[in-house]
């Protein structure tokens, strides 16, 4: 590979986030037609900071040329085990790779790994990684009939018993299609993340609610829900069992509950919390007002008068039911000073006995954008300013949550 190409590959490193910065991923590719998706997967990993080294089976090379993955990764592709013992160099006990990801993983390869057979470069890497205690993830891709075969099911269960993460396929058109790249990347981030929320259950509300005027019209607000989604993703990356409640269906790699109104949101939150959670992060921009809904479409008129009623206060209701739950709230104001913004945040904190409040002036921006500026108010009165991408803000919010949960665990 020439140096010009290597410089070009480095230029895309970390352009989306730094969640995989400093991490080395060994990526095994086997002989499924889904191998054609791997070029984009490699790029997605690199854009989050990963250094990717690809290893291919002979069958995979009949579908995708190694040059394609050399171009995508910026590293030579391993197509055979040589005197350099590449499998040990990367996936041995002291190997450079932080994990082995096999995508796509055929039924043949899954069976061989489950039985400890290593007759291809990819299966040799797998045997070495599992034996060395390296994290391993497989992403099955095959016809649905093969995926349902009892032996394949047993082999996948056997891999899970070894600690291998199996990233389930999408069942479409009688095929067990390889998981979306976004899902694979999220699982890699979770495997290689700090795991400081492991075994924690986190509930997140996100985005705007909507109140029905009639079967067609609604009252809502401009909140996009990006901050809430990024917070939920960050909690998931860090090992939490995450549920998000919002007015969206995004196909996230954790549980999503669809709601419309403020009352729907409150009902869903209360139902979920009854199952036991460690924290609620109320990032939703819940409407302050609701309206009696007409059952039929209101005829067009020159003037229409609506009678608005206060919507339920979700965090206040939750606090009355769950006095010991960790709750993080959000407070939005427009065109105010930082002093006034913090005063408003403190009022919200005291009213619902919140552990943390994230406050921002949406008049200055942040609503519907990728970037924002927020003030994080802690219960002791101290605060921090955070500016930048909402992924950065989400990380700081989860950092604060970890601190609070650890403090409560210690009886502080």
Coordinates of C-alpha atoms in Angstrom, one line a residue:
X1 CA 0.0 0.0 0.0
X2 CA 1.4 3.4 -0.8
X3 CA 1.8 6.1 1.8
X4 CA -0.7 8.4 0.1
X5 CA -3.5 5.9 0.5
X6 CA -2.5 5.3 4.2
X7 CA -2.7 9.1 4.9
X8 CA -6.2 9.2 3.2
X9 CA -7.4 6.4 5.5
X10 CA -6.1 8.1 8.6
X11 CA -8.0 11.3 7.6
X12 CA -11.4 9.6 8.2
X13 CA -10.4 8.2 11.5
X14 CA -12.6 9.5 14.3
X15 CA -14.6 11.8 12.1
X16 CA -17.9 10.5 13.6
X17 CA -16.8 9.9 17.2
X18 CA -13.8 8.7 19.2
X19 CA -15.7 5.8 20.9
X20 CA -13.2 3.3 19.4
X21 CA -10.1 5.5 19.5
X22 CA -7.0 3.5 20.4
X23 CA -8.8 0.2 19.8
X24 CA -7.7 -2.5 17.3
X25 CA -10.4 -4.7 15.8
X26 CA -9.5 -7.9 13.9
X27 CA -12.3 -8.4 11.4
X28 CA -12.9 -11.9 10.0
X29 CA -14.8 -12.2 6.7
X30 CA -16.3 -15.5 5.5
X31 CA -18.0 -16.7 2.4
X32 CA -21.4 -15.1 2.5
X33 CA -22.7 -12.7 -0.2
X34 CA -23.1 -10.3 2.7
X35 CA -19.3 -9.9 2.5
X36 CA -19.9 -7.1 0.0
X37 CA -21.2 -5.0 3.0
X38 CA -17.9 -5.2 4.8
X39 CA -16.2 -2.4 3.1
X40 CA -18.7 0.1 4.5
X41 CA -18.5 -1.7 7.9
X42 CA -14.7 -1.2 8.0
X43 CA -15.2 2.5 7.2
X44 CA -17.8 2.9 10.0
X45 CA -15.4 1.4 12.5
X46 CA -12.5 3.6 11.4
X47 CA -14.7 6.7 11.5
X48 CA -15.1 6.0 15.3
X49 CA -11.4 5.7 15.7
X50 CA -10.7 2.0 15.3
X51 CA -7.7 0.4 13.7
X52 CA -9.1 -2.5 11.6
X53 CA -7.2 -5.5 10.4
X54 CA -9.1 -7.9 8.1
X55 CA -8.6 -11.6 7.7
X56 CA -10.5 -13.5 5.0
X57 CA -11.4 -17.1 4.3
X58 CA -10.8 -18.6 0.8
X59 CA -14.5 -18.6 0.2
X60 CA -14.8 -14.9 1.1
X61 CA -12.1 -14.1 -1.4
X62 CA -14.4 -15.5 -4.2
X63 CA -17.0 -12.9 -3.3
X64 CA -14.8 -9.9 -2.3
X65 CA -11.3 -9.2 -3.4
X66 CA -8.8 -8.6 -0.6
X67 CA -7.7 -5.4 -2.3
X68 CA -11.1 -3.9 -1.5
X69 CA -10.6 -4.5 2.3
X70 CA -7.0 -3.4 2.0
X71 CA -8.2 -0.1 0.5
X72 CA -11.0 0.2 3.1
X73 CA -8.9 -0.5 6.2
X74 CA -5.5 0.9 5.2
X75 CA -3.9 -2.3 6.4
X76 CA -2.7 -5.5 4.5
X77 CA -5.3 -8.2 4.5
X78 CA -4.5 -11.6 5.9
X79 CA -5.5 -14.4 3.5
X80 CA -3.3 -17.2 5.0
X81 CA -1.5 -18.0 8.1
X82 CA 2.3 -17.6 7.5
X83 CA 5.5 -17.8 9.5
X84 CA 4.5 -14.5 11.1
X85 CA 1.7 -16.4 13.0
X86 CA -0.7 -13.6 12.3
X87 CA -3.4 -15.2 14.5
X88 CA -1.1 -15.0 17.5
X89 CA 0.2 -11.6 16.6
X90 CA -3.3 -10.1 16.7
X91 CA -5.5 -12.5 18.8
X92 CA -3.0 -14.2 21.0
X93 CA -2.8 -13.6 24.8
X94 CA -0.6 -10.5 24.2
X95 CA -1.9 -9.9 20.7
X96 CA -2.5 -6.3 19.4
X97 CA -6.2 -6.8 18.7
X98 CA -8.7 -5.8 21.4
X99 CA -11.4 -8.1 19.9
X100 CA -12.3 -10.4 17.0
X101 CA -15.4 -9.5 15.0
X102 CA -16.5 -12.1 12.4
X103 CA -18.9 -10.5 9.9
X104 CA -20.5 -12.1 8.0
X105 CA -20.3 -15.5 9.8
X106 CA -21.6 -18.4 7.7
X107 CA -23.3 -21.5 9.2
X108 CA -20.1 -23.4 8.2
X109 CA -17.8 -21.1 10.1
X110 CA -20.1 -21.0 13.1
X111 CA -20.1 -24.8 13.3
X112 CA -16.4 -25.0 13.0
X113 CA -15.8 -22.4 15.7
X114 CA -18.2 -24.1 18.0
X115 CA -16.3 -27.4 17.6
X116 CA -12.8 -25.9 17.8
X117 CA -12.0 -26.6 14.1
X118 CA -9.6 -24.1 12.6
X119 CA -9.0 -25.0 9.0
X120 CA -9.4 -21.4 7.6
X121 CA -7.6 -18.2 8.5
X122 CA -10.8 -16.9 10.1
X123 CA -11.5 -20.1 12.2
X124 CA -7.8 -20.1 13.3
X125 CA -8.2 -16.6 14.5
X126 CA -11.4 -17.5 16.3
X127 CA -9.8 -20.5 18.1
X128 CA -6.9 -18.4 19.2
X129 CA -9.0 -15.4 20.3
X130 CA -11.4 -17.6 22.4
X131 CA -8.5 -19.5 23.9
X132 CA -6.8 -16.3 24.7
X133 CA -9.8 -14.8 26.4
X134 CA -10.2 -12.0 23.8
X135 CA -13.7 -10.7 23.2
X136 CA -15.3 -12.3 20.1
X137 CA -18.5 -11.4 18.3
X138 CA -20.1 -13.2 15.3
X139 CA -22.6 -11.7 12.9
X140 CA -24.5 -14.6 11.2
X141 CA -25.7 -14.3 7.6
X142 CA -27.3 -17.1 5.7
X143 CA -30.7 -18.4 4.4
X144 CA -33.4 -18.5 7.0
X145 CA -33.7 -22.3 6.7
X146 CA -30.1 -22.7 7.6
X147 CA -30.3 -20.3 10.5
X148 CA -33.3 -22.3 11.9
X149 CA -31.5 -25.6 11.6
X150 CA -31.2 -27.3 15.0
X151 CA -27.5 -27.8 14.6
X152 CA -26.9 -24.1 13.8
X153 CA -29.1 -23.1 16.7
X154 CA -27.1 -25.4 19.0
X155 CA -23.8 -24.1 17.7
X156 CA -24.8 -20.5 18.3
X157 CA -25.9 -21.4 21.8
X158 CA -22.6 -23.1 22.3
X159 CA -20.7 -20.0 21.2
X160 CA -22.8 -17.9 23.6
X161 CA -21.8 -20.3 26.4
X162 CA -18.2 -19.6 25.6
X163 CA -18.8 -15.9 26.0
X164 CA -19.1 -15.1 22.3
X165 CA -21.5 -12.3 21.4
X166 CA -23.9 -13.3 18.7
X167 CA -25.3 -10.2 16.8
X168 CA -28.7 -11.5 15.6
X169 CA -29.5 -11.2 11.9
X170 CA -32.6 -9.5 10.3
X171 CA -35.1 -12.1 9.0
X172 CA -36.2 -10.8 5.6
X173 CA -37.1 -12.4 2.3
X174 CA -36.5 -15.9 3.7
X175 CA -33.0 -14.9 4.6
X176 CA -31.2 -14.3 7.9
X177 CA -29.6 -11.1 6.6
X178 CA -26.5 -9.6 8.3
X179 CA -27.4 -7.0 10.9
X180 CA -27.3 -3.4 9.9
X181 CA -23.8 -1.8 10.2
X182 CA -25.1 0.6 12.8
X183 CA -26.1 -2.3 15.0
X184 CA -22.8 -4.1 14.5
X185 CA -20.9 -0.9 15.4
X186 CA -23.0 -0.3 18.5
X187 CA -22.2 -3.8 19.7
X188 CA -18.5 -3.4 19.1
X189 CA -18.6 -0.1 21.0
X190 CA -20.5 -1.9 23.8
X191 CA -18.0 -4.8 23.9
X192 CA -15.0 -2.4 24.0
X193 CA -16.6 0.3 26.1
X194 CA -15.8 1.0 29.8
X195 CA -18.7 -1.2 31.0
X196 CA -19.2 1.1 34.0
X197 CA -22.9 0.7 33.7
X198 CA -22.9 -3.1 33.4
X199 CA -25.9 -4.7 35.1
X200 CA -27.6 -1.3 35.4
X201 CA -31.1 -0.7 34.0
X202 CA -31.5 2.8 32.6
X203 CA -34.8 4.3 31.3
X204 CA -34.6 7.3 29.0
X205 CA -37.5 9.5 27.7
X206 CA -36.7 11.5 24.6
X207 CA -38.0 13.9 22.0
X208 CA -41.3 15.8 21.6
X209 CA -44.7 14.6 22.7
X210 CA -47.8 15.3 20.6
X211 CA -51.4 16.1 21.7
X212 CA -54.2 15.3 19.3
X213 CA -56.6 18.0 18.4
X214 CA -58.5 15.7 16.1
X215 CA -57.6 12.5 14.2
X216 CA -55.4 14.6 11.8
X217 CA -54.0 17.6 13.7
X218 CA -51.7 17.7 16.7
X219 CA -50.0 20.1 19.0
X220 CA -46.3 19.4 19.5
X221 CA -42.9 21.2 19.8
X222 CA -39.6 21.5 17.9
X223 CA -37.5 19.0 19.9
X224 CA -35.8 16.5 17.7
X225 CA -34.9 13.9 20.3
X226 CA -31.3 13.7 19.2
X227 CA -29.9 14.3 22.7
X228 CA -32.1 11.7 24.3
X229 CA -31.2 9.1 21.7
X230 CA -27.4 9.9 22.1
X231 CA -27.8 9.5 25.9
X232 CA -29.5 6.2 25.5
X233 CA -26.8 5.0 23.0
X234 CA -24.0 6.1 25.3
X235 CA -25.6 4.2 28.3
X236 CA -25.9 1.2 26.0
X237 CA -22.2 1.5 24.9
X238 CA -21.2 1.5 28.6
X239 CA -23.0 -1.8 29.4
X240 CA -26.4 -0.7 30.6
X241 CA -29.7 -2.5 29.9
X242 CA -31.5 0.5 28.2
X243 CA -35.1 1.3 27.4
X244 CA -36.0 4.5 25.5
X245 CA -39.6 5.9 25.4
X246 CA -40.2 8.3 22.6
X247 CA -42.3 9.3 19.6
X248 CA -40.1 7.5 17.1
X249 CA -39.2 4.1 15.8
X250 CA -35.5 4.1 14.9
X251 CA -34.5 0.5 15.1
X252 CA -32.1 1.1 18.0
X253 CA -30.2 -1.9 19.4
X254 CA -32.2 -1.7 22.7
X255 CA -35.8 -1.6 23.7
X256 CA -37.9 1.2 22.2
X257 CA -41.4 2.1 23.4
X258 CA -43.5 4.3 21.1
X259 CA -45.7 7.0 22.7
X260 CA -47.6 10.0 21.5
X261 CA -48.9 12.2 24.3
X262 CA -47.7 13.4 27.7
X263 CA -50.1 11.0 29.4
X264 CA -48.9 8.1 27.1
X265 CA -45.4 8.9 28.2
X266 CA -46.3 9.0 31.9
X267 CA -48.2 5.7 31.6
X268 CA -45.2 4.0 29.8
X269 CA -42.7 5.3 32.3
X270 CA -44.7 4.1 35.3
X271 CA -45.2 0.7 33.7
X272 CA -41.5 0.3 33.0
X273 CA -40.3 1.5 36.3
X274 CA -42.5 -1.1 38.0
X275 CA -40.1 -3.7 36.6
X276 CA -37.1 -2.2 38.5
X277 CA -34.6 0.5 37.1
X278 CA -31.6 2.1 38.5
X279 CA -32.2 5.5 36.9
X280 CA -34.6 7.6 34.8
X281 CA -33.2 10.2 32.4
X282 CA -36.0 12.5 31.5
X283 CA -34.7 14.0 28.3
X284 CA -38.1 14.2 26.6
X285 CA -39.5 17.7 25.7
X286 CA -42.9 16.8 27.2
X287 CA -45.6 19.3 26.2
X288 CA -46.8 21.5 29.0
X289 CA -50.4 21.5 27.7
X290 CA -52.9 19.1 26.4
X291 CA -56.3 19.5 24.8
X292 CA -59.6 17.6 24.6
X293 CA -59.5 15.6 21.3
X294 CA -62.3 15.8 18.8
X295 CA -63.3 12.3 17.5
X296 CA -63.8 13.6 14.0
X297 CA -61.8 16.1 11.8
X298 CA -62.7 19.6 12.7
X299 CA -64.0 21.5 9.7
X300 CA -61.8 24.3 8.4
X301 CA -62.9 27.6 9.8
X302 CA -61.6 31.2 9.8
X303 CA -60.9 30.9 13.5
X304 CA -60.6 28.0 15.9
X305 CA -60.4 28.4 19.7
X306 CA -58.7 25.6 21.6
X307 CA -58.9 25.2 25.4
X308 CA -55.5 24.0 26.7
X309 CA -55.1 22.2 30.0
X310 CA -51.9 21.5 31.9
X311 CA -50.3 18.2 30.9
X312 CA -49.1 15.8 33.7
X313 CA -45.7 16.5 35.2
X314 CA -43.9 13.3 34.6
X315 CA -40.8 13.6 36.8
X316 CA -42.8 15.0 39.7
X317 CA -45.2 12.0 39.4
X318 CA -42.3 9.6 39.3
X319 CA -40.6 11.0 42.3
X320 CA -43.7 10.7 44.4
X321 CA -43.9 7.0 43.5
X322 CA -40.1 6.2 43.6
X323 CA -38.5 8.4 46.3
X324 CA -35.1 6.6 46.0
X325 CA -34.8 6.4 42.2
X326 CA -32.0 8.3 40.6
X327 CA -33.6 10.9 38.3
X328 CA -31.9 13.3 35.8
X329 CA -34.1 16.1 34.4
X330 CA -33.7 18.6 31.6
X331 CA -34.7 22.3 31.7
X332 CA -35.1 24.5 28.6
X333 CA -35.4 28.3 28.6
X334 CA -35.1 31.0 25.9
X335 CA -32.9 34.1 25.9
X336 CA -31.8 34.1 29.5
X337 CA -28.5 34.6 31.3
X338 CA -26.6 31.6 32.7
X339 CA -27.5 32.8 36.2
X340 CA -31.2 32.8 35.4
X341 CA -30.9 29.5 33.6
X342 CA -29.2 27.9 36.7
X343 CA -31.9 29.4 38.9
X344 CA -34.6 27.9 36.8
X345 CA -32.8 24.5 36.8
X346 CA -32.6 24.7 40.6
X347 CA -36.3 25.3 40.9
X348 CA -37.0 22.2 38.8
X349 CA -34.5 20.2 40.8
X350 CA -36.1 21.1 44.1
X351 CA -39.6 20.6 42.9
X352 CA -39.0 17.0 41.8
X353 CA -36.0 16.3 44.0
X354 CA -33.8 15.6 41.0
X355 CA -30.2 14.3 41.3
X356 CA -29.0 16.3 38.2
X357 CA -30.5 18.8 35.8
X358 CA -29.3 19.5 32.3
X359 CA -30.2 23.1 31.4
X360 CA -29.9 25.0 28.1
X361 CA -31.0 28.1 26.4
X362 CA -32.8 26.9 23.3
X363 CA -33.2 30.4 22.1
X364 CA -29.5 30.4 21.4
X365 CA -29.7 27.1 19.6
X366 CA -29.6 23.4 20.2
X367 CA -33.1 22.4 19.3
X368 CA -33.0 20.2 16.1
X369 CA -29.2 20.7 15.7
X370 CA -26.2 18.4 16.1
X371 CA -24.5 20.7 18.5
X372 CA -25.5 22.3 21.8
X373 CA -24.3 24.1 24.9
X374 CA -25.6 23.0 28.2
X375 CA -25.1 23.7 31.9
X376 CA -25.1 20.6 34.1
X377 CA -26.4 21.4 37.6
X378 CA -25.5 19.0 40.4
X379 CA -27.4 18.6 43.6
X380 CA -24.7 20.2 45.7
X381 CA -25.0 23.4 43.6
X382 CA -21.9 23.0 41.5
X383 CA -22.2 23.1 37.8
X384 CA -20.3 22.4 34.6
X385 CA -20.6 23.9 31.1
X386 CA -20.4 21.5 28.2
X387 CA -20.4 22.5 24.5
X388 CA -20.1 20.6 21.3
X389 CA -21.7 17.6 19.6
X390 CA -24.6 16.0 21.3
X391 CA -22.5 12.8 21.5
X392 CA -20.1 14.7 23.7
X393 CA -22.9 16.1 25.9
X394 CA -24.4 12.6 26.2
X395 CA -21.0 11.2 27.4
X396 CA -20.8 13.9 30.1
X397 CA -24.3 13.2 31.2
X398 CA -23.6 9.5 31.6
X399 CA -20.3 10.3 33.3
X400 CA -22.4 12.2 35.9
X401 CA -24.9 9.4 36.2
X402 CA -22.1 6.9 36.9
X403 CA -20.7 9.2 39.6
X404 CA -24.2 9.5 41.2
X405 CA -24.9 5.8 41.1
X406 CA -21.5 4.9 42.5
X407 CA -22.0 7.4 45.3
X408 CA -25.4 5.9 46.2
X409 CA -23.9 2.4 46.2
X410 CA -21.3 3.6 48.7
X411 CA -24.1 5.1 50.9
X412 CA -23.0 8.7 50.2

